[in-house]
């Protein structure tokens, strides 16, 4: 019995090249585990393989090889149970234009074999803010409403795990906040959340644990805080009293003059102390008017890990 919500072992996906295209190794042996109860961020640039991974979990894309375990159920041995454990909000807005939101939820519940007495379409419509559109045609819904309906559809069978593929790509601030509120509420109720994003602030704000995926491989997987601590990079931002003519030079310190005249000094706090940076500044004859330091943020970690090789 595993405590993981998701466990992936050596997961590979190779798309067969069509019309003379070369085959594409979208996932190159991914090992990953997602703890139950977490908000897990799968972060990576476009084309990294995030949707491929999500769609394999959802049963929409066939893996090439490897083992997928969802809520303790092997996807090959127990396809029905593993499918029931997970609800997926896909990246594309694929909705049948002829169903109303209520109709779409009922059809989805039927597909998942949820008995009529256990359906809670009204509750879900309320949660995603579509009660007043319950009977409108899907084709009359705005993009934001469609996205909310897709979230609702992912929830009809009471899944343990909710997966959201780029839930906030191209949505306005209001909808983004609503989605986040819903996600937090569901997680508070015990649901495991997995989301993909290429917005770093989003992962930084929402996720407890993060995996960074690049070109089909997981390049980092850690708690958010460890990931942020990993790069231990600091930047000292100095506003000099008069324009800088000579850049400070010292081992372990990288100096750069910003176009607004500020001096940036990058260093690793594990090897270089702030006094040494300040000494180098004084050594270059610079008088400090104002100074502050900045920690690495997820952006720095991300860039360092996905820098193309
Ligand atoms: P992400 O969601 O991280 O942007 P995807 O999983 O969509 O990445 O894509 C990963 C790689 O696989 C990309 O190079 C993409 O072009 C390729 N790919 C995705 N779907 C297909 C497909 N159906 N056929 C061929 N190649 C695909
Ligand atoms: Mg994608």
Coordinates of C-alpha atoms and ligand atoms in Angstrom, one line a residue:
X1 CA 0.0 0.0 0.0
X2 CA 1.6 3.2 -1.1
X3 CA 0.9 6.6 0.4
X4 CA 1.6 8.3 -2.9
X5 CA -1.3 9.7 -4.9
X6 CA 0.7 9.2 -8.1
X7 CA 3.7 7.0 -8.7
X8 CA 5.4 7.0 -12.1
X9 CA 8.3 4.7 -12.9
X10 CA 10.4 5.0 -16.0
X11 CA 7.5 6.5 -17.9
X12 CA 8.2 7.0 -21.6
X13 CA 6.2 8.4 -24.5
X14 CA 7.4 8.4 -28.0
X15 CA 5.1 10.0 -30.5
X16 CA 5.4 8.3 -33.9
X17 CA 6.4 10.8 -36.5
X18 CA 3.7 11.5 -39.1
X19 CA 4.2 12.5 -42.7
X20 CA 8.0 12.1 -42.6
X21 CA 8.4 13.9 -39.3
X22 CA 10.9 12.3 -37.0
X23 CA 9.5 10.5 -33.9
X24 CA 9.3 12.7 -30.8
X25 CA 10.5 11.5 -27.4
X26 CA 8.1 13.5 -25.3
X27 CA 8.8 11.7 -22.0
X28 CA 12.2 10.1 -21.6
X29 CA 11.9 7.8 -18.6
X30 CA 10.2 9.9 -15.9
X31 CA 10.3 8.8 -12.3
X32 CA 8.0 10.8 -10.1
X33 CA 5.9 10.5 -7.0
X34 CA 3.2 12.8 -5.8
X35 CA 2.3 12.6 -2.0
X36 CA -1.3 12.4 -1.1
X37 CA -2.8 15.6 0.1
X38 CA -0.3 17.9 -1.6
X39 CA -0.6 20.7 -4.1
X40 CA 2.0 19.5 -6.6
X41 CA 3.3 21.7 -9.4
X42 CA 4.6 20.3 -12.6
X43 CA 6.6 23.2 -14.0
X44 CA 8.3 23.4 -17.4
X45 CA 8.6 25.4 -20.6
X46 CA 6.3 24.8 -23.6
X47 CA 7.0 21.5 -25.2
X48 CA 8.5 20.0 -22.0
X49 CA 6.0 17.1 -21.9
X50 CA 3.6 18.3 -19.2
X51 CA 0.4 17.7 -21.1
X52 CA 1.7 14.4 -22.3
X53 CA 2.3 13.3 -18.8
X54 CA -1.2 14.6 -17.6
X55 CA -2.9 13.0 -20.6
X56 CA -1.3 9.6 -19.8
X57 CA -2.6 9.9 -16.2
X58 CA -6.0 10.8 -17.6
X59 CA -6.0 7.8 -19.9
X60 CA -6.2 10.0 -23.0
X61 CA -2.7 9.2 -24.3
X62 CA -1.2 5.7 -24.3
X63 CA 2.3 5.5 -22.8
X64 CA 5.0 3.8 -24.7
X65 CA 6.5 2.1 -21.6
X66 CA 6.8 2.4 -17.9
X67 CA 4.5 2.0 -14.9
X68 CA 1.8 4.3 -13.8
X69 CA 0.2 3.9 -10.4
X70 CA -2.7 6.1 -9.4
X71 CA -4.0 6.0 -5.8
X72 CA -2.3 2.6 -5.4
X73 CA -3.9 1.2 -8.5
X74 CA -1.7 0.1 -11.4
X75 CA -3.1 1.7 -14.5
X76 CA -2.7 -1.4 -16.7
X77 CA -3.9 -4.0 -14.1
X78 CA -6.7 -1.8 -12.7
X79 CA -7.7 0.7 -15.4
X80 CA -11.2 1.3 -13.9
X81 CA -10.1 2.0 -10.4
X82 CA -7.1 4.2 -11.4
X83 CA -9.4 6.2 -13.7
X84 CA -12.0 6.7 -11.0
X85 CA -9.3 8.1 -8.6
X86 CA -8.5 11.0 -10.9
X87 CA -10.3 14.0 -12.4
X88 CA -8.6 16.0 -15.1
X89 CA -9.3 19.5 -16.3
X90 CA -7.6 19.5 -19.7
X91 CA -5.7 22.3 -21.4
X92 CA -8.0 22.6 -24.4
X93 CA -11.5 23.9 -24.1
X94 CA -13.2 20.9 -25.6
X95 CA -16.9 21.0 -24.8
X96 CA -19.8 19.7 -26.6
X97 CA -21.6 22.9 -27.8
X98 CA -25.0 21.3 -27.5
X99 CA -25.0 20.5 -23.8
X100 CA -25.9 23.0 -21.1
X101 CA -23.6 23.1 -18.1
X102 CA -26.0 20.9 -16.1
X103 CA -26.4 18.5 -19.0
X104 CA -22.6 18.3 -19.5
X105 CA -22.1 17.4 -15.8
X106 CA -24.9 14.8 -15.9
X107 CA -23.4 13.1 -19.0
X108 CA -19.9 13.1 -17.4
X109 CA -21.4 11.6 -14.2
X110 CA -23.0 8.9 -16.4
X111 CA -19.7 8.1 -18.1
X112 CA -18.1 7.6 -14.7
X113 CA -21.0 5.5 -13.5
X114 CA -22.0 7.9 -10.7
X115 CA -25.5 6.8 -9.5
X116 CA -28.2 9.4 -9.8
X117 CA -28.6 9.6 -6.0
X118 CA -24.9 10.5 -5.6
X119 CA -24.8 13.2 -8.3
X120 CA -24.3 16.7 -7.1
X121 CA -24.5 18.8 -10.2
X122 CA -26.1 21.7 -8.5
X123 CA -23.5 21.8 -5.8
X124 CA -20.7 21.8 -8.4
X125 CA -22.4 24.4 -10.6
X126 CA -22.7 26.6 -7.5
X127 CA -19.0 26.0 -6.6
X128 CA -17.8 27.0 -10.1
X129 CA -20.2 30.0 -10.3
X130 CA -22.4 28.7 -13.1
X131 CA -25.7 28.2 -11.3
X132 CA -27.3 31.0 -13.3
X133 CA -26.1 29.4 -16.5
X134 CA -27.1 25.9 -15.6
X135 CA -29.4 25.5 -18.6
X136 CA -27.7 27.7 -21.1
X137 CA -26.1 26.2 -24.3
X138 CA -22.4 25.6 -23.8
X139 CA -21.7 27.6 -27.1
X140 CA -23.2 30.7 -25.4
X141 CA -20.7 30.5 -22.6
X142 CA -17.6 32.8 -22.4
X143 CA -14.1 31.3 -22.4
X144 CA -13.9 31.7 -18.7
X145 CA -17.3 30.0 -18.1
X146 CA -16.2 27.1 -20.2
X147 CA -13.1 26.7 -18.2
X148 CA -15.1 26.7 -15.0
X149 CA -17.4 24.1 -16.5
X150 CA -14.4 21.9 -17.4
X151 CA -13.3 22.2 -13.7
X152 CA -16.8 21.1 -12.7
X153 CA -16.7 18.1 -15.1
X154 CA -13.4 17.0 -13.5
X155 CA -15.2 16.8 -10.1
X156 CA -18.4 14.9 -10.9
X157 CA -17.1 11.5 -9.7
X158 CA -15.5 12.7 -6.4
X159 CA -11.9 12.0 -7.5
X160 CA -9.1 11.7 -4.9
X161 CA -6.9 13.6 -7.2
X162 CA -7.6 16.7 -9.3
X163 CA -5.3 17.4 -12.2
X164 CA -5.3 20.8 -13.9
X165 CA -3.4 21.4 -17.1
X166 CA -2.4 25.0 -17.3
X167 CA -5.6 26.1 -15.6
X168 CA -4.8 29.8 -15.7
X169 CA -3.2 30.2 -19.1
X170 CA -4.8 33.2 -20.7
X171 CA -7.5 33.7 -18.1
X172 CA -8.3 37.0 -16.4
X173 CA -7.4 37.9 -12.9
X174 CA -10.9 37.4 -11.5
X175 CA -11.2 33.9 -12.9
X176 CA -7.6 33.1 -11.8
X177 CA -8.5 34.0 -8.3
X178 CA -11.7 32.0 -8.4
X179 CA -9.8 29.0 -9.6
X180 CA -7.2 29.4 -6.9
X181 CA -9.9 29.7 -4.2
X182 CA -11.6 26.5 -5.5
X183 CA -8.3 24.7 -5.6
X184 CA -7.4 25.7 -2.1
X185 CA -10.8 24.7 -0.8
X186 CA -10.7 21.3 -2.4
X187 CA -7.2 20.7 -1.1
X188 CA -8.3 21.7 2.4
X189 CA -11.0 19.1 2.1
X190 CA -8.2 16.5 1.4
X191 CA -8.0 16.4 -2.4
X192 CA -4.6 16.0 -3.9
X193 CA -4.0 18.7 -6.5
X194 CA -1.6 18.4 -9.4
X195 CA -1.3 21.4 -11.7
X196 CA 0.9 22.2 -14.6
X197 CA 2.0 25.7 -15.3
X198 CA 4.7 27.7 -17.0
X199 CA 3.9 30.6 -14.7
X200 CA 6.5 30.5 -12.0
X201 CA 4.8 32.9 -9.6
X202 CA 1.8 30.6 -9.7
X203 CA 3.8 27.5 -8.7
X204 CA 5.6 29.6 -6.1
X205 CA 2.3 30.8 -4.6
X206 CA 0.3 27.6 -4.8
X207 CA 2.4 24.5 -4.6
X208 CA 4.0 22.6 -1.7
X209 CA 6.1 20.5 -4.0
X210 CA 7.4 21.1 -7.4
X211 CA 8.8 19.0 -10.2
X212 CA 10.6 20.8 -13.0
X213 CA 10.4 19.0 -16.3
X214 CA 12.4 19.9 -19.4
X215 CA 12.6 18.2 -22.7
X216 CA 10.9 15.1 -21.4
X217 CA 13.0 14.6 -18.3
X218 CA 12.4 15.6 -14.7
X219 CA 15.4 17.9 -13.8
X220 CA 14.4 18.7 -10.3
X221 CA 11.8 17.5 -7.8
X222 CA 11.7 18.9 -4.3
X223 CA 9.6 20.9 -1.8
X224 CA 9.2 24.5 -3.0
X225 CA 11.4 25.8 -0.2
X226 CA 14.2 23.4 -0.8
X227 CA 14.1 24.2 -4.5
X228 CA 14.4 27.9 -3.7
X229 CA 17.2 27.2 -1.2
X230 CA 19.0 25.1 -3.7
X231 CA 20.3 28.0 -5.7
X232 CA 21.5 30.0 -2.7
X233 CA 22.2 32.8 -5.1
X234 CA 22.0 36.3 -3.8
X235 CA 22.2 39.6 -5.6
X236 CA 23.3 42.8 -3.9
X237 CA 21.8 45.9 -5.5
X238 CA 23.8 49.0 -4.8
X239 CA 22.9 52.5 -5.7
X240 CA 26.1 54.4 -5.8
X241 CA 26.6 58.1 -4.9
X242 CA 28.2 58.9 -8.2
X243 CA 28.4 57.0 -11.5
X244 CA 30.5 53.9 -11.4
X245 CA 33.5 53.9 -13.6
X246 CA 35.3 50.8 -12.3
X247 CA 33.5 47.6 -11.6
X248 CA 34.4 45.9 -8.3
X249 CA 36.4 42.7 -8.8
X250 CA 36.7 39.8 -6.4
X251 CA 36.6 36.0 -6.6
X252 CA 33.1 34.7 -6.4
X253 CA 31.5 38.0 -7.2
X254 CA 30.0 38.9 -10.5
X255 CA 29.4 42.6 -11.0
X256 CA 27.2 44.2 -13.6
X257 CA 26.2 47.8 -14.2
X258 CA 22.5 48.2 -14.7
X259 CA 21.2 50.8 -17.2
X260 CA 19.7 52.9 -14.4
X261 CA 23.2 53.2 -12.9
X262 CA 22.6 50.6 -10.1
X263 CA 25.4 48.1 -9.5
X264 CA 24.4 44.4 -9.3
X265 CA 26.7 42.0 -7.5
X266 CA 25.8 38.3 -7.7
X267 CA 27.3 35.9 -5.2
X268 CA 26.7 32.6 -3.5
X269 CA 25.9 33.2 0.1
X270 CA 27.4 29.8 1.1
X271 CA 30.9 30.8 -0.1
X272 CA 30.9 34.6 -0.1
X273 CA 29.9 36.8 2.8
X274 CA 28.2 40.2 2.4
X275 CA 31.2 41.9 4.1
X276 CA 33.4 40.6 1.3
X277 CA 31.0 42.0 -1.3
X278 CA 31.0 45.4 0.5
X279 CA 34.8 45.4 0.7
X280 CA 35.0 44.8 -3.0
X281 CA 32.7 47.8 -3.6
X282 CA 34.8 50.0 -1.4
X283 CA 37.9 48.6 -3.1
X284 CA 36.6 50.0 -6.4
X285 CA 36.2 53.4 -4.8
X286 CA 32.4 53.4 -4.9
X287 CA 30.4 55.1 -2.2
X288 CA 27.1 53.5 -1.4
X289 CA 24.0 55.6 -1.2
X290 CA 21.6 52.7 -0.8
X291 CA 21.9 48.9 -0.8
X292 CA 19.7 45.9 -0.6
X293 CA 20.0 42.2 -1.2
X294 CA 17.6 39.9 -3.2
X295 CA 17.2 36.1 -2.8
X296 CA 16.9 33.8 -5.7
X297 CA 13.3 33.2 -6.7
X298 CA 11.9 30.3 -8.6
X299 CA 12.6 32.1 -11.8
X300 CA 16.3 31.8 -11.2
X301 CA 16.1 28.2 -10.2
X302 CA 14.1 27.4 -13.2
X303 CA 16.4 29.2 -15.6
X304 CA 19.4 27.5 -14.1
X305 CA 17.8 24.1 -14.4
X306 CA 16.3 24.4 -17.9
X307 CA 19.1 26.4 -19.5
X308 CA 19.5 24.7 -22.9
X309 CA 22.5 22.5 -23.2
Ligands
LIG1 P1 3.8 20.8 -22.8 O1 2.5 20.4 -22.3 O2 4.9 20.7 -21.7 O3 3.9 22.1 -23.5 P2 3.5 18.5 -24.6 O4 3.4 17.3 -23.7 O5 2.2 19.1 -25.1 O6 4.3 19.6 -23.8 O7 4.5 18.2 -25.8 C1 5.7 17.6 -25.6 C2 6.4 17.3 -26.9 O8 5.7 16.3 -27.6 C3 6.4 18.5 -27.8 O9 7.6 18.5 -28.6 C4 5.2 18.3 -28.7 O10 5.4 18.9 -30.0 C5 5.2 16.8 -28.9 N1 3.8 16.3 -29.1 C6 2.8 16.5 -28.2 N2 1.7 15.9 -28.7 C7 2.1 15.2 -29.8 C8 1.4 14.4 -30.8 N3 0.1 14.1 -30.7 N4 2.1 14.0 -31.9 C9 3.4 14.3 -32.0 N5 4.1 15.0 -31.1 C10 3.4 15.5 -30.1
LIG2 MG1 0.7 21.5 -22.3

